Amino acid sequence: RWVSKEFCRAHNNFCEGVEGQRFDPSDTWVWVPYTCHLRPYDSESYSACARNRNEMRIMISGTSLSRTSYYDMILLHDPTVPTTKEHEDMEWAGPPFIGFHWVARNPDHEDFGLEGPEERTGRLTYNMTIDHMANAINQYANTTNDVIVVACTIFDILKAPLTDYKENMAKMRDLLKTAKAQVIWRTGEAIHDRVLDAQWDFSQWPGRYMNGPRTIAANEISVPIMREAGFRIFDPFITTIGRMEKAE
């Protein structure tokens, strides 16, 4: 739950372990979990942890927000690594090895022309998307020592009907259940684009930037599906802030 920093200062033990959260210093609130203490990591402690897990490989899958997480993990180990906006798969030798799978949904995504064909909006039925994900898992994280973090994407949540999303999440679940690695499902968050799905109820949510309600609706679909499959759920909105990436 969110707790005032003033309350933390007045109750020393209540907020123990949250000092390392990288929130805006001007923010007067801090996130305090109910069931655990958050452990802050710096470059030295992260590198020591990684050295003890040489056999572990990490795969992060998603779009631009997941790419930020990919770079965040690398920067903990090497702050000199450039963070460029690549729309493709990437990998870092580590240790630990970290692979990023860019979810290129274009082959499965139909247009409906709301704002022109470049927006790639319309029906989205996972076919090649699943094949590409399976190939990435086989390449990046295919043993029981490995970890896979798979995310909701902007294309699923904002640029296709949520009825498609429900069907696609079932397909994704079935694929992930075949993986040998530990699977973590990353929820959708404050996604940085417009709602373009023509089937969204704009009368209920007036305006074109209704990311919050749309994201909540998507999470209510995906989280139960992934949780029932036995996957851990990761909500990054409570643990990270945005960081600018350089456009090359």
Short mmCIF file of C-alpha atoms in Angstrom, two decimals:
data_model
loop_
_atom_site.label_atom_id
_atom_site.label_comp_id
_atom_site.label_asym_id
_atom_site.label_seq_id
_atom_site.Cartn_x
_atom_site.Cartn_y
_atom_site.Cartn_z
CA ARG A 1 0.00 0.00 0.00
CA TRP A 2 1.01 3.63 -0.47
CA VAL A 3 2.29 5.29 2.71
CA SER A 4 3.16 8.91 3.37
CA LYS A 5 6.89 9.50 3.75
CA GLU A 6 6.08 11.60 6.82
CA PHE A 7 4.49 8.53 8.42
CA CYS A 8 7.60 6.49 7.55
CA ARG A 9 9.85 8.99 9.25
CA ALA A 10 7.68 8.93 12.36
CA HIS A 11 7.57 5.09 12.48
CA ASN A 12 11.08 3.87 11.72
CA ASN A 13 10.39 0.14 11.41
CA PHE A 14 7.15 0.43 9.45
CA CYS A 15 8.84 1.33 6.15
CA GLU A 16 12.03 -0.68 6.54
CA GLY A 17 13.51 -1.82 3.24
CA VAL A 18 11.94 0.80 0.96
CA GLU A 19 14.84 3.25 0.94
CA GLY A 20 16.14 2.01 -2.40
CA GLN A 21 12.98 2.73 -4.38
CA ARG A 22 13.77 5.03 -7.30
CA PHE A 23 10.79 7.37 -7.06
CA ASP A 24 10.77 11.06 -7.84
CA PRO A 25 12.27 12.77 -4.75
CA SER A 26 9.42 15.28 -4.83
CA ASP A 27 6.86 12.48 -4.40
CA THR A 28 5.50 12.41 -0.84
CA TRP A 29 4.41 8.75 -0.94
CA VAL A 30 6.26 5.44 -0.91
CA TRP A 31 5.11 1.88 -1.68
CA VAL A 32 5.29 -0.49 1.33
CA PRO A 33 4.41 -4.18 0.69
CA TYR A 34 2.31 -6.04 3.24
CA THR A 35 4.24 -9.29 3.20
CA CYS A 36 7.91 -8.51 2.56
CA HIS A 37 10.66 -5.93 2.76
CA LEU A 38 11.93 -4.49 -0.51
CA ARG A 39 15.66 -4.96 -0.85
CA PRO A 40 17.49 -2.16 -2.66
CA TYR A 41 20.21 -3.27 -5.09
CA ASP A 42 23.21 -1.31 -6.27
CA SER A 43 25.75 -2.31 -8.92
CA GLU A 44 28.03 -4.12 -6.46
CA SER A 45 25.34 -6.21 -4.76
CA TYR A 46 23.64 -7.02 -8.08
CA SER A 47 26.94 -8.18 -9.62
CA ALA A 48 27.66 -10.37 -6.58
CA CYS A 49 24.22 -11.93 -6.85
CA ALA A 50 24.67 -12.53 -10.57
CA ARG A 51 28.06 -14.23 -10.07
CA ASN A 52 26.36 -16.80 -7.85
CA ARG A 53 23.87 -17.60 -10.62
CA ASN A 54 26.08 -18.10 -13.65
CA GLU A 55 23.84 -20.81 -15.04
CA MET A 56 20.69 -18.68 -14.91
CA ARG A 57 19.46 -16.98 -18.08
CA ILE A 58 16.76 -14.30 -18.09
CA MET A 59 14.34 -13.57 -20.89
CA ILE A 60 12.25 -10.40 -20.91
CA SER A 61 9.47 -10.20 -23.49
CA GLY A 62 7.27 -7.27 -24.43
CA THR A 63 7.50 -3.86 -26.03
CA SER A 64 9.02 -0.54 -24.98
CA LEU A 65 8.21 -0.73 -21.26
CA SER A 66 9.73 -4.20 -21.04
CA ARG A 67 12.74 -2.92 -22.97
CA THR A 68 13.20 -0.35 -20.20
CA SER A 69 13.30 -3.19 -17.65
CA TYR A 70 15.84 -5.02 -19.82
CA TYR A 71 18.10 -1.98 -19.77
CA ASP A 72 17.47 -1.37 -16.04
CA MET A 73 18.88 -4.80 -15.21
CA ILE A 74 21.92 -4.33 -17.45
CA LEU A 75 22.62 -0.84 -16.10
CA LEU A 76 22.77 -2.20 -12.56
CA HIS A 77 25.75 -4.25 -13.73
CA ASP A 78 27.27 -1.79 -16.22
CA PRO A 79 26.06 1.85 -16.10
CA THR A 80 27.93 2.64 -19.33
CA VAL A 81 25.70 0.53 -21.60
CA PRO A 82 23.80 2.78 -24.08
CA THR A 83 20.00 2.56 -23.89
CA THR A 84 18.75 2.90 -27.44
CA LYS A 85 15.20 2.35 -28.69
CA GLU A 86 15.64 -0.87 -30.65
CA HIS A 87 12.49 -2.49 -32.02
CA GLU A 88 14.01 -5.94 -32.23
CA ASP A 89 15.36 -8.79 -30.14
CA MET A 90 18.52 -8.03 -28.17
CA GLU A 91 20.81 -9.90 -25.79
CA TRP A 92 23.45 -9.14 -23.18
CA ALA A 93 26.11 -11.73 -22.34
CA GLY A 94 26.09 -11.01 -18.60
CA PRO A 95 26.41 -12.79 -16.28
CA PRO A 96 23.62 -13.42 -16.00
CA PHE A 97 22.66 -13.65 -19.66
CA ILE A 98 19.65 -11.42 -20.41
CA GLY A 99 17.68 -11.72 -23.62
CA PHE A 100 14.97 -9.30 -24.76
CA HIS A 101 12.22 -10.46 -27.11
CA TRP A 102 10.45 -7.65 -28.94
CA VAL A 103 6.81 -8.64 -29.51
CA ALA A 104 6.33 -7.72 -33.17
CA ARG A 105 2.61 -8.31 -33.56
CA ASN A 106 2.31 -6.93 -37.12
CA PRO A 107 1.91 -10.30 -38.88
CA ASP A 108 -1.18 -11.06 -36.75
CA HIS A 109 -2.66 -7.56 -36.51
CA GLU A 110 -5.36 -6.42 -38.94
CA ASP A 111 -6.07 -2.78 -39.81
CA PHE A 112 -9.44 -1.14 -39.42
CA GLY A 113 -8.31 2.31 -40.57
CA LEU A 114 -9.34 4.45 -37.60
CA GLU A 115 -6.22 6.58 -38.02
CA GLY A 116 -4.66 5.08 -41.11
CA PRO A 117 -2.83 1.81 -41.78
CA GLU A 118 0.31 2.90 -39.94
CA GLU A 119 -1.47 2.58 -36.60
CA ARG A 120 -1.93 -1.20 -37.05
CA THR A 121 -5.20 -1.25 -35.16
CA GLY A 122 -8.00 -3.79 -35.40
CA ARG A 123 -8.46 -7.51 -34.77
CA LEU A 124 -5.47 -9.28 -33.25
CA THR A 125 -5.35 -13.08 -33.18
CA TYR A 126 -2.12 -14.69 -31.98
CA ASN A 127 -0.60 -17.06 -34.53
CA MET A 128 2.88 -15.99 -35.63
CA THR A 129 3.17 -14.08 -32.34
CA ILE A 130 3.09 -17.42 -30.50
CA ASP A 131 5.57 -18.99 -32.92
CA HIS A 132 8.01 -16.10 -32.44
CA MET A 133 7.63 -16.32 -28.65
CA ALA A 134 8.32 -20.06 -28.72
CA ASN A 135 11.48 -19.50 -30.75
CA ALA A 136 12.67 -16.80 -28.33
CA ILE A 137 12.09 -19.05 -25.31
CA ASN A 138 14.05 -21.84 -26.96
CA GLN A 139 16.91 -19.44 -27.71
CA TYR A 140 17.04 -17.41 -24.49
CA ALA A 141 15.59 -19.39 -21.57
CA ASN A 142 15.02 -23.09 -22.09
CA THR A 143 16.18 -24.72 -18.83
CA THR A 144 14.82 -25.02 -15.31
CA ASN A 145 17.49 -22.56 -14.12
CA ASP A 146 16.06 -19.76 -16.23
CA VAL A 147 13.46 -17.04 -15.73
CA ILE A 148 11.00 -15.66 -18.29
CA VAL A 149 9.21 -12.35 -17.75
CA VAL A 150 6.34 -11.89 -20.23
CA ALA A 151 4.37 -8.66 -20.41
CA CYS A 152 1.08 -7.26 -21.56
CA THR A 153 1.76 -5.00 -24.53
CA ILE A 154 0.38 -1.77 -25.86
CA PHE A 155 -0.87 -3.56 -28.97
CA ASP A 156 -2.93 -6.07 -26.99
CA ILE A 157 -4.43 -3.59 -24.57
CA LEU A 158 -4.98 -0.42 -26.60
CA LYS A 159 -5.05 -1.40 -30.29
CA ALA A 160 -7.25 -4.49 -30.44
CA PRO A 161 -10.58 -5.61 -28.93
CA LEU A 162 -10.35 -7.03 -25.42
CA THR A 163 -12.35 -10.04 -26.58
CA ASP A 164 -9.33 -10.89 -28.75
CA TYR A 165 -7.07 -10.27 -25.77
CA LYS A 166 -8.85 -12.89 -23.67
CA GLU A 167 -8.42 -15.52 -26.39
CA ASN A 168 -4.80 -14.53 -26.96
CA MET A 169 -3.97 -14.77 -23.26
CA ALA A 170 -5.24 -18.34 -23.22
CA LYS A 171 -2.94 -19.15 -26.15
CA MET A 172 -0.01 -17.45 -24.41
CA ARG A 173 -0.73 -19.34 -21.17
CA ASP A 174 -0.75 -22.66 -23.01
CA LEU A 175 2.63 -21.89 -24.59
CA LEU A 176 4.20 -20.69 -21.34
CA LYS A 177 3.03 -23.84 -19.53
CA THR A 178 5.34 -25.82 -21.82
CA ALA A 179 8.38 -23.74 -20.83
CA LYS A 180 10.96 -25.30 -18.51
CA ALA A 181 11.87 -21.91 -17.01
CA GLN A 182 10.12 -20.11 -14.18
CA VAL A 183 7.49 -17.80 -15.69
CA ILE A 184 6.56 -14.34 -14.37
CA TRP A 185 3.61 -12.47 -15.87
CA ARG A 186 4.07 -8.69 -16.00
CA THR A 187 0.79 -6.78 -15.84
CA GLY A 188 -0.18 -3.85 -17.99
CA GLU A 189 0.46 -0.44 -16.48
CA ALA A 190 0.20 3.25 -17.42
CA ILE A 191 0.76 2.58 -21.10
CA HIS A 192 2.02 5.50 -23.18
CA ASP A 193 -0.28 5.74 -26.17
CA ARG A 194 -3.83 6.47 -27.22
CA VAL A 195 -6.78 4.11 -27.06
CA LEU A 196 -7.41 3.34 -30.72
CA ASP A 197 -9.67 0.30 -30.60
CA ALA A 198 -12.92 1.32 -32.30
CA GLN A 199 -14.84 -1.20 -30.17
CA TRP A 200 -13.90 0.56 -26.93
CA ASP A 201 -16.87 2.25 -25.25
CA PHE A 202 -15.90 5.90 -25.65
CA SER A 203 -19.31 7.02 -24.34
CA GLN A 204 -18.47 5.47 -20.98
CA TRP A 205 -14.90 6.80 -21.01
CA PRO A 206 -14.99 10.07 -23.01
CA GLY A 207 -11.83 11.27 -24.69
CA ARG A 208 -9.06 9.51 -26.54
CA TYR A 209 -6.54 8.94 -23.73
CA MET A 210 -8.32 6.40 -21.53
CA ASN A 211 -5.31 4.23 -20.71
CA GLY A 212 -6.19 3.78 -17.03
CA PRO A 213 -9.65 2.17 -17.39
CA ARG A 214 -8.51 0.19 -20.41
CA THR A 215 -5.47 -1.17 -18.58
CA ILE A 216 -7.54 -2.15 -15.54
CA ALA A 217 -9.98 -4.01 -17.79
CA ALA A 218 -7.11 -5.86 -19.49
CA ASN A 219 -5.49 -6.84 -16.20
CA GLU A 220 -8.79 -8.23 -14.97
CA ILE A 221 -8.63 -10.59 -17.95
CA SER A 222 -4.97 -11.62 -17.96
CA VAL A 223 -4.09 -11.86 -14.26
CA PRO A 224 -6.58 -14.65 -13.36
CA ILE A 225 -5.58 -16.63 -16.46
CA MET A 226 -1.88 -16.46 -15.62
CA ARG A 227 -2.31 -16.90 -11.87
CA GLU A 228 -4.43 -20.03 -12.33
CA ALA A 229 -1.64 -21.44 -14.50
CA GLY A 230 0.70 -21.11 -11.51
CA PHE A 231 2.74 -18.17 -12.80
CA ARG A 232 3.96 -15.40 -10.53
CA ILE A 233 2.46 -11.95 -11.12
CA PHE A 234 4.67 -8.85 -11.32
CA ASP A 235 3.09 -5.38 -11.18
CA PRO A 236 5.93 -3.00 -12.19
CA PHE A 237 3.89 0.15 -11.69
CA ILE A 238 4.60 -0.02 -7.95
CA THR A 239 8.37 -0.47 -8.21
CA THR A 240 9.74 1.63 -11.05
CA ILE A 241 9.62 5.01 -12.75
CA GLY A 242 10.10 5.89 -16.40
CA ARG A 243 13.50 6.62 -17.88
CA MET A 244 14.13 8.38 -21.18
CA GLU A 245 15.71 6.34 -23.96
CA LYS A 246 17.69 7.80 -26.83
CA ALA A 247 16.21 7.63 -30.30
CA GLU A 248 18.92 6.71 -32.80
#
